[in-house]
Every structure is written in structure tokens, then in C-alpha cells.
Short mmCIF file of C-alpha atoms and ligand atoms in Angstrom, two decimals:
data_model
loop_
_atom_site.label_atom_id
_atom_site.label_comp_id
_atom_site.label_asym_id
_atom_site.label_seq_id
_atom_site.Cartn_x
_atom_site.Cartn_y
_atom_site.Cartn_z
CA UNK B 19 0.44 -35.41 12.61
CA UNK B 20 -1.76 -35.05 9.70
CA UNK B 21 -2.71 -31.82 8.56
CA UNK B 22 -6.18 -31.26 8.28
CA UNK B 23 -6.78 -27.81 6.68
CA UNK B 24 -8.73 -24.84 8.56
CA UNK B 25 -9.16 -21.17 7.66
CA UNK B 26 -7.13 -18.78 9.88
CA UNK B 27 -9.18 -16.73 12.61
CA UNK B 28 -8.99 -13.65 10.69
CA UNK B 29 -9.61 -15.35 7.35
CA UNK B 30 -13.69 -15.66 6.06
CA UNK B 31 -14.85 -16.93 3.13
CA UNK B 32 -17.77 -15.52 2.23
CA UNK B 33 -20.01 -15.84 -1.38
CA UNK B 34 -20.42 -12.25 -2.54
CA UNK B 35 -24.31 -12.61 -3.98
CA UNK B 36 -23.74 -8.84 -6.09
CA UNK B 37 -20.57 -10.14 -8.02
CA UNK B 38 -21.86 -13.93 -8.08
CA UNK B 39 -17.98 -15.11 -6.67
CA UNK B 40 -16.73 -16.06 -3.79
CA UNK B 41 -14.10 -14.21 -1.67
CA UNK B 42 -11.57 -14.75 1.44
CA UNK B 43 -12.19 -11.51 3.57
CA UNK B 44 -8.73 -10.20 5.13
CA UNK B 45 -8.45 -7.40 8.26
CA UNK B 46 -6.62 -5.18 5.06
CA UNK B 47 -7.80 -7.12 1.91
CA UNK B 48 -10.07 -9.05 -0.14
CA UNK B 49 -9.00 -12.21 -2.16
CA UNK B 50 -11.46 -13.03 -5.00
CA UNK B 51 -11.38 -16.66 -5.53
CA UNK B 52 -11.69 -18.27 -8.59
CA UNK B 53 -13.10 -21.21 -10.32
CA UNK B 54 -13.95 -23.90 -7.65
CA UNK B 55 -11.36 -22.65 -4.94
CA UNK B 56 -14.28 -21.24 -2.99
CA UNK B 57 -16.06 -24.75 -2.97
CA UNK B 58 -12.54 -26.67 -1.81
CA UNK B 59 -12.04 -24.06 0.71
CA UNK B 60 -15.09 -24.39 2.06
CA UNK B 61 -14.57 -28.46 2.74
CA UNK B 62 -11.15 -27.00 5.08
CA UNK B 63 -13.01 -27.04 8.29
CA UNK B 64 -10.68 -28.85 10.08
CA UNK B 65 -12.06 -31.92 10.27
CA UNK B 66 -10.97 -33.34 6.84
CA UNK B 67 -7.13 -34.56 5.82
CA UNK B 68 -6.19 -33.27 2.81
CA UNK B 69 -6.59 -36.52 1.30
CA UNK B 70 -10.07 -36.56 2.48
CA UNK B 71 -10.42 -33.43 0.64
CA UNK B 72 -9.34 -34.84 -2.36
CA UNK B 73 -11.39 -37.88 -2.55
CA UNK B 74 -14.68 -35.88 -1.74
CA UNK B 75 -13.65 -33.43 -4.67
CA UNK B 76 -13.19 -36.54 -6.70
CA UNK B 77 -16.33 -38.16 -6.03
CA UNK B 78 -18.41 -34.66 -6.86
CA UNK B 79 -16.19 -33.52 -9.44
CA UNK B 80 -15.05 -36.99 -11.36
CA UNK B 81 -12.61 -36.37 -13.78
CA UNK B 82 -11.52 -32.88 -12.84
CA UNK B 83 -7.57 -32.93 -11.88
CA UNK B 84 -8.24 -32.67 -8.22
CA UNK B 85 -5.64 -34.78 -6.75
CA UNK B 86 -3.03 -32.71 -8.64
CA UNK B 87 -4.13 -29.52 -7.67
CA UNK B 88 -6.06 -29.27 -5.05
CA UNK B 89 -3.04 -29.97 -2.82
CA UNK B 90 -0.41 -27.85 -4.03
CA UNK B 91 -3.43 -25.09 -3.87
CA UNK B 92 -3.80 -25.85 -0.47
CA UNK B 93 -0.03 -25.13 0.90
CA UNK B 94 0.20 -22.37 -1.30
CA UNK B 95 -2.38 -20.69 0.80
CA UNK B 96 -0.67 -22.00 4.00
CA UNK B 97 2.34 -20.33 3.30
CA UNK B 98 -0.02 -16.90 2.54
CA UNK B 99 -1.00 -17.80 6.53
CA UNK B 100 -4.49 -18.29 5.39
CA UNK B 101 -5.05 -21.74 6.74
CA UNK B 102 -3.73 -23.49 9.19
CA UNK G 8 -21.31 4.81 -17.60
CA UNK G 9 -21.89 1.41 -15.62
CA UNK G 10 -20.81 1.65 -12.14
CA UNK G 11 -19.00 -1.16 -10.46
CA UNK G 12 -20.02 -1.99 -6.69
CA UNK G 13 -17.84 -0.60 -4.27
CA UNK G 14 -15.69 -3.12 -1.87
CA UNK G 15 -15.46 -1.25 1.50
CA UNK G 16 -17.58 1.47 3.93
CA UNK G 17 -15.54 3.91 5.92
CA UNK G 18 -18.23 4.50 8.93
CA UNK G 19 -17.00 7.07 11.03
CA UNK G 20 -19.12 6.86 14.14
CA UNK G 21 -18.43 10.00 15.54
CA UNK G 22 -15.59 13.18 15.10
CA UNK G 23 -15.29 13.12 19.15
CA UNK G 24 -11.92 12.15 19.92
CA UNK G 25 -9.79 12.51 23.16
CA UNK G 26 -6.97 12.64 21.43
CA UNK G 27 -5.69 16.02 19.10
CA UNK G 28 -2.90 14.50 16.74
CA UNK G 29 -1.50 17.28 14.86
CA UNK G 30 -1.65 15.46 11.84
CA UNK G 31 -5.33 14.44 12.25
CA UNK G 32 -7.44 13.72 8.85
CA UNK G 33 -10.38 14.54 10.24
CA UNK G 34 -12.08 17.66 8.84
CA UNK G 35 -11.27 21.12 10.33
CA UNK G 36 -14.77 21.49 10.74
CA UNK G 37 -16.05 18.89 12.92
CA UNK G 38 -19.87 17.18 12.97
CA UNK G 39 -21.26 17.48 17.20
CA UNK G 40 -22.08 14.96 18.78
CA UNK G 41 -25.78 15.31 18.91
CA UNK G 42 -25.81 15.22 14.66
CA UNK G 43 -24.76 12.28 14.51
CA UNK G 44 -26.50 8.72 13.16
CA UNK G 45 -28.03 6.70 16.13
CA UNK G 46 -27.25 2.42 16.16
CA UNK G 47 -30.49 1.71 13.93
CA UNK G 48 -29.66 4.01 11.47
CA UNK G 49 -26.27 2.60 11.05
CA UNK G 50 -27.95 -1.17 10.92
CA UNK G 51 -29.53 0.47 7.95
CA UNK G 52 -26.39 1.95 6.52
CA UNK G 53 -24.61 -1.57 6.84
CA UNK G 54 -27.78 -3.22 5.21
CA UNK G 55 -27.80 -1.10 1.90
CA UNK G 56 -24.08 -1.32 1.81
CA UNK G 57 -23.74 -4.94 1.59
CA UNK G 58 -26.98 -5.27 -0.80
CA UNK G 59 -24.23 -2.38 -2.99
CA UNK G 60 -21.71 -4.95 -3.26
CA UNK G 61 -19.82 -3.84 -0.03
CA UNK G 62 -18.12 -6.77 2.24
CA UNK G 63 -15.89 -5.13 4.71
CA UNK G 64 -16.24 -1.92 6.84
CA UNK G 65 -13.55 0.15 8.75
CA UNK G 66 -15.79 1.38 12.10
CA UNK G 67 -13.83 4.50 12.82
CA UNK G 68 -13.98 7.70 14.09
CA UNK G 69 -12.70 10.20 15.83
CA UNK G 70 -12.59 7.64 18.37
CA UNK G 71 -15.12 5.20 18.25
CA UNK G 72 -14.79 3.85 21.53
CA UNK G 73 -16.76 6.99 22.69
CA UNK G 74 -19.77 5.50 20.99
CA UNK G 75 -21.25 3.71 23.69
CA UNK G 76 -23.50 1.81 21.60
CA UNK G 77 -20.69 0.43 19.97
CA UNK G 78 -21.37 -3.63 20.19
CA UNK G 79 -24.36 -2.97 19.26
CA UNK G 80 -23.19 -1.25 15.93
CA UNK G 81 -20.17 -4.06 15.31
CA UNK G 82 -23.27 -6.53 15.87
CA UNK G 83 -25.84 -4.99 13.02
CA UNK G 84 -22.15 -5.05 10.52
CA UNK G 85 -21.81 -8.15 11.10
CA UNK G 86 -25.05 -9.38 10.76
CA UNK G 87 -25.12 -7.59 7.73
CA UNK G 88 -22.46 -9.70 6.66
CA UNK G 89 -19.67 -6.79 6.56
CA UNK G 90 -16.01 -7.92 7.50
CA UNK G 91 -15.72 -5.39 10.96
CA UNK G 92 -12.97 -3.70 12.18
CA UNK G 93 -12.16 -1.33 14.65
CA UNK G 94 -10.11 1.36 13.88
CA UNK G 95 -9.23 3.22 17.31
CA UNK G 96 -6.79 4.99 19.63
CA UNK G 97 -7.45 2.61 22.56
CA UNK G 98 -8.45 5.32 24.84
CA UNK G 99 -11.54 3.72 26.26
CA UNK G 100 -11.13 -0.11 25.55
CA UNK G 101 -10.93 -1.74 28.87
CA UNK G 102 -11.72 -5.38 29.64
CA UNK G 103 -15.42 -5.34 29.53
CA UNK G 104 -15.69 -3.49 25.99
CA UNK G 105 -13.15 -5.56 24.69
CA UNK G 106 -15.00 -8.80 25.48
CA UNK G 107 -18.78 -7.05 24.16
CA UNK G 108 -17.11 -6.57 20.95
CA UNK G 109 -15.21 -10.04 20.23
CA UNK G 110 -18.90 -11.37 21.18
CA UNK G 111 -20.41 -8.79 18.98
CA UNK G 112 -18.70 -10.20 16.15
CA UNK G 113 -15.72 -7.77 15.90
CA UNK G 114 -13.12 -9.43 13.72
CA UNK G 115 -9.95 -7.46 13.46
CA UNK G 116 -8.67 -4.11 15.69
CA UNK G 117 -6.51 -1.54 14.28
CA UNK G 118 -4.83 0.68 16.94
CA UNK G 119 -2.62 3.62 16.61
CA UNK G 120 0.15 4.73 18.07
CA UNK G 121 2.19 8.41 17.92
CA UNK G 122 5.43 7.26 19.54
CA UNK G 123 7.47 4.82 20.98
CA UNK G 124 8.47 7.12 24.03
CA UNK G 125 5.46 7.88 26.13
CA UNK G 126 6.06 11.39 26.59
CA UNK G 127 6.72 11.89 23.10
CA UNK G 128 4.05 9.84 22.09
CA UNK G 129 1.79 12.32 24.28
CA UNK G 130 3.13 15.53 23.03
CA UNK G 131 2.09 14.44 19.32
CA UNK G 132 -1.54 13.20 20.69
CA UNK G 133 -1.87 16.07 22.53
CA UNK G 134 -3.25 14.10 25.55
CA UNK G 135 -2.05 11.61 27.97
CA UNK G 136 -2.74 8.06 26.31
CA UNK G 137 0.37 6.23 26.00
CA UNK G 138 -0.89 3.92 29.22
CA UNK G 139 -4.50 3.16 27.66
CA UNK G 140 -2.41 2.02 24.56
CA UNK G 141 -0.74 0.06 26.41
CA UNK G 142 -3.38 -1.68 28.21
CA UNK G 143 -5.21 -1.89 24.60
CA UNK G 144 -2.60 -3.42 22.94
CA UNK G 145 -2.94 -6.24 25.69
CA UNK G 146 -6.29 -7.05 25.24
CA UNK G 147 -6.44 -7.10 21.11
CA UNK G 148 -3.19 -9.55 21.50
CA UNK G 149 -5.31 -11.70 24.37
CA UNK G 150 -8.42 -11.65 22.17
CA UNK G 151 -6.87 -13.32 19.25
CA UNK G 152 -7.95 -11.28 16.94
CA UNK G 153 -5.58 -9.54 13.89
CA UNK G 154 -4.31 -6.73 15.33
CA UNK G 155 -3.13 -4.26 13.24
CA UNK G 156 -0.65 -1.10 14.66
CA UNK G 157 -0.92 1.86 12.97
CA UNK G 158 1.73 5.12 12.96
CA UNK G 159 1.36 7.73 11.03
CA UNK G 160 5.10 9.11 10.00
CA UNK G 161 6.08 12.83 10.52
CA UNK G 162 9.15 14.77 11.35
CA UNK G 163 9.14 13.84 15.20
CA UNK G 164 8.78 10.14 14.70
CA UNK G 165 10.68 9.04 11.62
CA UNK G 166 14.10 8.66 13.15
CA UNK G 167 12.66 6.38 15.93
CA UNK G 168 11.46 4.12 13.52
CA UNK G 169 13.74 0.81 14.91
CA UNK G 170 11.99 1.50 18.07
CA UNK G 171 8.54 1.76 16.70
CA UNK G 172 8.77 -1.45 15.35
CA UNK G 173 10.37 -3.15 18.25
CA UNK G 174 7.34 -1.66 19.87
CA UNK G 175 4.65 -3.22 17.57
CA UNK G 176 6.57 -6.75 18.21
CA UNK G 177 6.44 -6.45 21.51
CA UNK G 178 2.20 -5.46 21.69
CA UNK G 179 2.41 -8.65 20.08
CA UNK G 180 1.22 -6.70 16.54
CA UNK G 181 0.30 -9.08 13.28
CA UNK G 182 1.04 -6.24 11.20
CA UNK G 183 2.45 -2.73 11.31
CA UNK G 184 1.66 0.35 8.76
CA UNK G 185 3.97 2.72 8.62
CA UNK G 186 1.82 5.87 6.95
CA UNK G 187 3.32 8.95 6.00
CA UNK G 188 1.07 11.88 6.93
CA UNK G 189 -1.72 12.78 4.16
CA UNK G 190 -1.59 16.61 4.32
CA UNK G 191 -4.86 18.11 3.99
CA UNK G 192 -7.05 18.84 7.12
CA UNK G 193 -5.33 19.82 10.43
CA UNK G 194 -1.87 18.27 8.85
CA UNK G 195 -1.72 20.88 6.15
CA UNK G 196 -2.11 23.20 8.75
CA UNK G 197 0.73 21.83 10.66
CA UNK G 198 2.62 21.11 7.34
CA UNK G 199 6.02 23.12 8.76
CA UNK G 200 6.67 20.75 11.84
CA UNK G 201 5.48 18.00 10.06
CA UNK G 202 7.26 17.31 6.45
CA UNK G 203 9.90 15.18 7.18
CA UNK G 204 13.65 15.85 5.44
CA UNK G 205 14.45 13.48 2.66
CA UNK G 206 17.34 12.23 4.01
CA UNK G 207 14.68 11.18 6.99
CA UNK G 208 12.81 9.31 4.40
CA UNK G 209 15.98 8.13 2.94
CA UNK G 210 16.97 6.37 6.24
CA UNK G 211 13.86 5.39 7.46
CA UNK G 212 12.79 3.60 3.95
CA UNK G 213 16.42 1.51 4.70
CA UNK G 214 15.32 0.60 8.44
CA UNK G 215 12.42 -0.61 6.67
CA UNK G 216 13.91 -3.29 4.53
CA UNK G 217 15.98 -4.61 6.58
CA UNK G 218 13.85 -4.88 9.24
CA UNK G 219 11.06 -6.53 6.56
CA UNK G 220 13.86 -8.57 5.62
CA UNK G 221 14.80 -9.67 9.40
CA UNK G 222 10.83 -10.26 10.42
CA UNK G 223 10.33 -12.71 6.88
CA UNK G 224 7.25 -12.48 7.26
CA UNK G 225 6.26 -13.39 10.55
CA UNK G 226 4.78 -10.02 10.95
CA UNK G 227 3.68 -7.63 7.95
CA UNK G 228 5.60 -4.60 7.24
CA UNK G 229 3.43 -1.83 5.70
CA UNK G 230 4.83 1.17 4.38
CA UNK G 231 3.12 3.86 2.68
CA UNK G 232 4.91 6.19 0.66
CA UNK G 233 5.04 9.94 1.39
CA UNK G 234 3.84 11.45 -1.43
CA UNK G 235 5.36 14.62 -1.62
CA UNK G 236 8.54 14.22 -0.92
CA UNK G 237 8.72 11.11 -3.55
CA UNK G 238 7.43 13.54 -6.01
CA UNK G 239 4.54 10.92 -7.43
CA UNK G 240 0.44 10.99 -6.89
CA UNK G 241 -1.79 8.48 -4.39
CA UNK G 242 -3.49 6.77 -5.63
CA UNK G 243 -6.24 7.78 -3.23
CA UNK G 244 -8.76 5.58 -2.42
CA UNK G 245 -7.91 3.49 -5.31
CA UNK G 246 -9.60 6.27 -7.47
CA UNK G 247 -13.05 8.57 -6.74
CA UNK G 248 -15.89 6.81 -6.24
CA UNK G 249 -14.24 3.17 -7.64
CA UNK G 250 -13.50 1.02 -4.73
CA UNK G 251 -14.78 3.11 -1.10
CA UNK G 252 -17.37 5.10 -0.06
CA UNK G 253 -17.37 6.95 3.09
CA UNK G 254 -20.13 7.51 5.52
CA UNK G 255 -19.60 10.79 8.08
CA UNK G 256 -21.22 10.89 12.17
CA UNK G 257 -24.01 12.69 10.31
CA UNK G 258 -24.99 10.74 7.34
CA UNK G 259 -23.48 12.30 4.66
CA UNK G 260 -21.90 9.89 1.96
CA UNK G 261 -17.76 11.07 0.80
CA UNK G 262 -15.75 9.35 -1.48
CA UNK G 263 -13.11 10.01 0.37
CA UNK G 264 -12.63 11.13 4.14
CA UNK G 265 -11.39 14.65 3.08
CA UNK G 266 -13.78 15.19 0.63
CA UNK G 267 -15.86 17.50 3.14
CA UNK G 268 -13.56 20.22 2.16
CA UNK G 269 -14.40 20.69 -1.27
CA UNK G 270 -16.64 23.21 -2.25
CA UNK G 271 -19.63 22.80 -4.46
CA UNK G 272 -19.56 19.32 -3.84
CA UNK G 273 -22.89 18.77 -2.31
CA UNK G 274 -22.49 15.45 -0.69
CA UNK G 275 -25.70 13.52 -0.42
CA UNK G 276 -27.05 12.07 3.12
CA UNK G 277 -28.27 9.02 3.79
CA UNK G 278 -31.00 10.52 6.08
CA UNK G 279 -32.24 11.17 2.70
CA UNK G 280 -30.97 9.15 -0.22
CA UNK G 281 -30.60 5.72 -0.48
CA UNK G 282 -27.14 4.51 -0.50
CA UNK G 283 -27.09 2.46 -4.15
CA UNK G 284 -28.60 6.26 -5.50
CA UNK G 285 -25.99 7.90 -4.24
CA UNK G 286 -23.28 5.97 -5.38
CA UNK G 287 -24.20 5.22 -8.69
CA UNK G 288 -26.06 8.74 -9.25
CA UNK G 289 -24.78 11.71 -7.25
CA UNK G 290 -23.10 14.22 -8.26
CA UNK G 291 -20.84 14.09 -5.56
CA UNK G 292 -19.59 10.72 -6.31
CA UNK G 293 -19.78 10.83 -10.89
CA UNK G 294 -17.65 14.50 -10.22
CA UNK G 295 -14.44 12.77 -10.10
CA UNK G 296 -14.90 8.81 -11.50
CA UNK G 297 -13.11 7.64 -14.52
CA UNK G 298 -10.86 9.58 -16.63
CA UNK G 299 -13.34 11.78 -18.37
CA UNK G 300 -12.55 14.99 -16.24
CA UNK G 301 -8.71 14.99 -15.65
CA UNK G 302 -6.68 17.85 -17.31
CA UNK G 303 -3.60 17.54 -19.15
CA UNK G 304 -1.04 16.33 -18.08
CA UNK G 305 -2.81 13.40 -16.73
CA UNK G 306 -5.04 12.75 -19.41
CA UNK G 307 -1.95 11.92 -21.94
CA UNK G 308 -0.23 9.73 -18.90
CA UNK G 309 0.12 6.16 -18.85
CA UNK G 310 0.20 6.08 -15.32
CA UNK G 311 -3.28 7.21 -14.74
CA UNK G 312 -4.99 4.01 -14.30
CA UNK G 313 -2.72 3.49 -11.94
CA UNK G 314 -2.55 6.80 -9.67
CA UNK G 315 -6.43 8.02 -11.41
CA UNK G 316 -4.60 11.59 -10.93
CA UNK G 317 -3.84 11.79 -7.59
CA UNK G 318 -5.75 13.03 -4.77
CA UNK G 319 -8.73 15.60 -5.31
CA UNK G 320 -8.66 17.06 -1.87
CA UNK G 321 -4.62 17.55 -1.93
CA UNK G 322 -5.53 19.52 -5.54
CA UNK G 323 -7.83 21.47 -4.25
CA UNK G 324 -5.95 22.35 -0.63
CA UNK G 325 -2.65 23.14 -2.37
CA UNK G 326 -4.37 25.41 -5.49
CA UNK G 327 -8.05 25.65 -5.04
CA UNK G 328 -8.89 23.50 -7.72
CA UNK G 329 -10.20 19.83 -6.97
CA UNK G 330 -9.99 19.15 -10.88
CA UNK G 331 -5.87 20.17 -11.45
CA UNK G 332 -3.20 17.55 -11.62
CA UNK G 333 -2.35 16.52 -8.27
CA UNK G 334 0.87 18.98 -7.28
CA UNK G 335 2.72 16.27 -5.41
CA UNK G 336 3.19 14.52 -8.46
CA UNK G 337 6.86 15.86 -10.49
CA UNK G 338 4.57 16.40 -13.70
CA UNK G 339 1.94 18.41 -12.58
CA UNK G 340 2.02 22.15 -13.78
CA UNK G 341 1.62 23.23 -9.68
CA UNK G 342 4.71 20.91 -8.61
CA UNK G 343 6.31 23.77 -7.17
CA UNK G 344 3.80 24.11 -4.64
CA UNK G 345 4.98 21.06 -3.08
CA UNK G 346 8.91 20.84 -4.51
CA UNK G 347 9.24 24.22 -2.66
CA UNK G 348 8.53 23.62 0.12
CA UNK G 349 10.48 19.79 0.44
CA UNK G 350 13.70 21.31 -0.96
CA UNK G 351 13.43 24.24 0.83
CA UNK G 352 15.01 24.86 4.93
CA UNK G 353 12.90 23.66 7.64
CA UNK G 354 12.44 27.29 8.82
CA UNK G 355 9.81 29.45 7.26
CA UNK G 356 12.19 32.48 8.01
CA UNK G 357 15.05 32.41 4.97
CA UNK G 358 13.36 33.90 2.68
CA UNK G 359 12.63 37.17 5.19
CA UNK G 360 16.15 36.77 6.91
CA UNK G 361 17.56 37.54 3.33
CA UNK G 362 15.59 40.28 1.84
CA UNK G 363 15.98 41.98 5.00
CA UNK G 364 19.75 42.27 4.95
CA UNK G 365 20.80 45.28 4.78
S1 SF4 I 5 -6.62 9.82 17.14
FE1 SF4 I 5 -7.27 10.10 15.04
S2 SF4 I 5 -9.20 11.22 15.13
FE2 SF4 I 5 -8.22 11.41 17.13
S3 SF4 I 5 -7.11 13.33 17.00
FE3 SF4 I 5 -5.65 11.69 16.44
S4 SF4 I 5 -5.81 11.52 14.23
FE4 SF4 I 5 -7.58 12.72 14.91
S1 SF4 I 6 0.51 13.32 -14.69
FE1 SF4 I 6 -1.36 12.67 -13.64
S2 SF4 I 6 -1.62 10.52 -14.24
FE2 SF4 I 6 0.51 11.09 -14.73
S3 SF4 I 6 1.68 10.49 -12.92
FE3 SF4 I 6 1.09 12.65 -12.63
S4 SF4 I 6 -0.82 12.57 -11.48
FE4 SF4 I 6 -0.48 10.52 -12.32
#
């Protein structure tokens, strides 16, 4: 089945307006995310395949290294139990 | 001095609680009921702190469950955009209040537990409330939402840790904090039946990785360390007035839960500050922030970015001074105040038993 990337119930990501960033609220912590993480996390609403991801970070973003990072950023928060 | 914006609100709804831990951080002296902030002044609270820079809150108490405007409180945090949880006993969540909150907008439960034997769970509470845990437990784990268990570690609990843990898996816990006892307030008071051995802490930090090791993950392992008998400083609340600020049943604004204690602080109120004032201005809150005030030997030590010093209130419980060296750290000139009494028997009587040999 393909994996298409949502936030975990207990995960929010939220733009903090003070500190001009964006941030994944935990029960115990806060994650401040940096550079455009907020803005890929924010296109895992379950709906979209990784791939489809990719392609819409492409098309906004062309010539940023997307399809080399984005993915590898996106297990690396699935192992964290972040998304699902 | 620029301030930074603080991350997190300790609201603590009201210092009723049916429960009487011995080792409870509340302050000796306890705000009644009828002092304390109604819903709409909370929705006003929750509004100022997230214009601060504030993005979670902790709704605790006492036991906040006795609050029975409670949704109605999770619901102005959460439209205030605060991260909510509930930090309770479970003595008073039942089916209905469970479901007002999740619809409220609750979005993670803490819930503590004394024991993993009933009875002994209920001596250390001081009430009967091992069956309303029980019954909580099941409806945070049916909700869905993170459900954190919380003991705090003592003398009567630390061997049964194995069991306290196969408790937490079996409430169906995400994660489980094991939290030595902070002693200042009622603890301090109950300091003798409460400082573990360190042999206790010895074994018990063992149970802990291996269990950490067995669970890989699945479910979090928290332990915090116990301060005195490791010999090093908290770093309390991630240093005064730096990352927390801490609003009591009647308004007034701590940087720390224990800071009530202290004398000549003069913590402001809400009823008649505004909240950025007070953290950026007060007294109460600039007393303690940054590194300008600590004594020697802190102000020579590498480690106090790390630790900022230790905890004010344990400073000022232990010698009467908020602004010495923590004494649970191994450098601080006052040491001995807390060395003596880890080292030393279990029995306050020794001492008396040998000078009054014949
Ligand atoms: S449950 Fe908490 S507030 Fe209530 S008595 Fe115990 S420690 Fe104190
Ligand atoms: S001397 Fe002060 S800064 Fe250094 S470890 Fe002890 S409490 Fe921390």
C-alpha cells in the first residue's frame, strides 16, 4: 500500500506568529522546524503519496533538491512516530 | 536585558484536591476555593499568553477535575491556540467529562499514579482512588488521545518499579515518567519517609534500562533524576523566568510552582497586571533570570548554562536563602545540608541514641 503521509493525533503543526517559525506541538515537547519543513509538513494530510509530495514541492519550489530530501525527511520523522 | 517569550503556562485551576500525597508540590499554604480565577478570566489568561509567545499549557491543579467548568476552560486554550493538556489524578473523570473534554479540544491527558498495589497506592494518596484510576486510565486509552502516566518516586515505591511499569503497559500508557520527588512544600516536610537509599536508586536506575531497552521504543521511558542523592542541581524549569511561567487558582504569576514560598518575592497578579508586563518587567520574574545574580561557586562553573544554578525554592527551603548555590549540588558551600542527610541512617534517632549512652 502506498504510504501517504499524515501527522500523528497528538502531533500539531502550528506557525508560531511571535517567533515568525513554525513548530510541531508534542503532549511533552515542542519541535521548531526549520527552513521549509513546516511548508512540506503541512502538504502530509493524508491524501498525498509521497511522490505527490514531491512533485508539488517541485513545481512551487523548481530547482530546490526536493526529491532528494524531502523523502528521507519524511521517514525520519516516521520513525520519531510523528506521522503516520 | 531582552527577554525571550516563554514556551509553556502552568494553569493551576484550583489547590482543591481529593487526594493528600505526602509528597505533594503544592504550597503548604493553599489558595480557597472561592479566590480563585472564574472560566472568562482564564480565556483571558490563555489569550495574553499565546500573544507572549506561549503555545502549550499544562491545565493542572490540585485536581482539576473539581473545576466544573472545566470544558469550558480546555475550550478558551484551545481556541487560543495553546497545545492543552490535562494534568490530573483521575478522581472525577467519568464517561461524560471525558467525552466534553476530547470535544472541547483537549489534546493529551497526564494521569498519576502512587502505586501499583491499590492499598499501597492509597496509603501514599491518602484517600481511596486506586479504582477511579483505574476507570481513568480506560477512558484516556479509549479516547485516543497521548496519555501520559505519571509516578512520582519515593522510598515506598522505588522497589516496585517492574510493577509500575507493567502497570503503565497495561492502562495502555504512551509514555511513563518516572519523577523523583522535588522536596520543597509538603515533601520537605515528609523528607524522612521519603528520601530513598542509594542503593534504591542504584537498582531502580538498572530496572530502568533494561526495561527502556526491552520496550524500544514502543512506549517512552522517562526518568527524572533525584537530585539529591545524585549530588548535581535541576535544572528547574529550564532556568527562572526563561522557558515557563506559572499561573496560581488566584491569579498570581510564579516562575515556578514553588515559588510562593519565597519571601519578598512579591509575585504580580493578573487581576492586575498584564501578563507580557509581568514577564518581561516584574520583579518577581528579572529576581532570578540570567546569570547576573548567582554567587560563587556557580558563577565560575561551566555547567551553569546548563543547570542556571539549581533550584531557587530548594536554596531557599534548605538555608533560607533563594540566591545561594543550590545545596543538592556536590559544589555548593551548603552540600552538607543535603549529603547529611542521604549518607546518613534512615532513622532520625542515631545521633540521640549515641550521645545518650552512658
Ligand atoms: S494529587 Fe497532586 S495536588 Fe493532589 S495531593 Fe497529590 S500531589 Fe497534591
Ligand atoms: S556550582 Fe552552580 S552552576 Fe556549577 S554545577 Fe553546581 S549548581 Fe550548577
Amino acid at each position: 500500500m502506498t504510504w501517504r503521509p499524515v501527522l500523528h493525533r497528538s502531533v500539531v503543526l502550528r506557525h508560531d506568529r511571535v517567533r515568525g517559525i513554525d513548530l510541531l506541538l508534542l503532549p511533552e515537547r515542542v519541535v521548531v522546524l526549520h527552513g521549509s519543513a513546516g511548508r512540506v509538513l503541512g502538504l502530509c494530510d493524508g491524501s498525498r503519496a509521497v511522490d505527490d509530495i514531491v512533485a508539488e514541492l517541485g513545481a512551487r519550489y523548481p530547482g530546490a533538491p526536493v526529491a532528494g530530501e524531502v523523502p528521507e525527511f519524511l521517514t525520519a520523522l516516521r520513525k520519531e512516530g510523528w506521522l503516520r | 536585558m531582552t527577554v525571550d517569550p516563554p514556551w509553556a503556562l502552568l494553569a493551576e485551576l484550583t489547590h482543591g484536591c481529593p487526594l493528600r500525597c505526602g509528597y505533594c508540590s503544592n504550597p503548604v499554604e493553599l489558595t480557597g476555593r472561592s479566590r480563585e480565577l472564574g472560566a472568562d478570566q482564564w480565556s483571558d489568561v490563555f489569550r495574553q499568553a499565546a500573544a507572549l509567545g506561549v503555545v502549550q499549557t499544562h491545565l493542572s491543579g490540585g485536581e482539576p477535575l473539581l473545576r466544573r467548568d472545566l470544558p469550558r476552560i480546555v475550550a478558551a486554550a484551545d481556541t487560543a491556540g495553546l497545545y492543552t493538556q490535562l494534568v490530573t489524578s483521575g478522581v472525577g473523570l467519568g464517561d461524560r467529562r471525558m467525552a466534553e473534554l476530547v470535544e472541547a479540544g483537549l489534546r493529551s491527558v497526564q494521569l498519576s499514579v502512587q502505586h501499583a498495589d491499590p492499598t499501597a497506592s492509597e496509603r501514599i494518596a491518602g484517600a481511596r482512588s486506586f479504582a477511579a484510576k483505574e476507570r481513568a486510565a480506560r477512558l484516556i486509552s479509549a479516547s485516543g488521545l497521548p496519555f501520559g502516566l505519571n509516578i512520582v518516586l519515593h522510598r515506598a515505591n522505588l522497589d516496585a518499579l517492574d510493577e509500575l511499569i507493567d502497570l503503565g503497559l497495561a492502562w495502555g500508557a504512551d509514555r511513563i515518567e518516572l519523577a523523583h520527588t522535588q522536596f520543597h512544600g509538603w515533601a520537605l516536610r515528609n523528607r524522612a519517609a521519603l528520601l530513598p537509599t542509594r542503593e534504591q536508586v542504584e537498582r531502580a536506575r538498572g530496572v530502568v534500562v533494561r526495561r527502556r531497552e526491552l520496550l524500544d521504543g514502543v512506549v517512552e521511558l522517562v526518568w527524572v533524576a533525584p537530585d539529591w542523592v545524585e549530588a548535581t542541581a535541576k535544572p528547574c524549569m529550564g532556568g527562572w523566568g526563561a522557558v515557563s511561567l506559572t499561573v496560581a487558582p488566584d491569579g498570581t504569576v510564579l516562575p515556578c510552582p514553588a515559588a510562593a514560598a519565597l519571601p519578598g518575592l512579591d509575585p504580580p497578579n493578573v487581576r492586575v497586571r498584564e501578563l507580557a508586563w509581568i514577564w518581561r518587567e516584574s520583579k518577581a520574574f528579572n529576581a532570578y533570570r540570567g546569570e547576573s545574580w548567582m554567587p560563587e561557586p556557580c558563577r565560575g562553573c561551566a555547567l551553569r548554562s546548563v543547570d542556571h544554578g539549581g533550584c531557587r525554592c530548594q536554596a531557599h527551603a534548605l538555608t533560607g536563602d533563594a540566591a545561594r548555590t543550590d545545596p543538592a549540588c556536590r559544589h555548593a558551600p551548603d552540600h552538607h545540608l543535603v549529603r547529611d542527610p542521604v549518607h546518613g541512617p534512615r532513622t532520625g534517632l542515631a545521633y540521640a541514641h549515641r550521645e545518650g549512652a552512658p
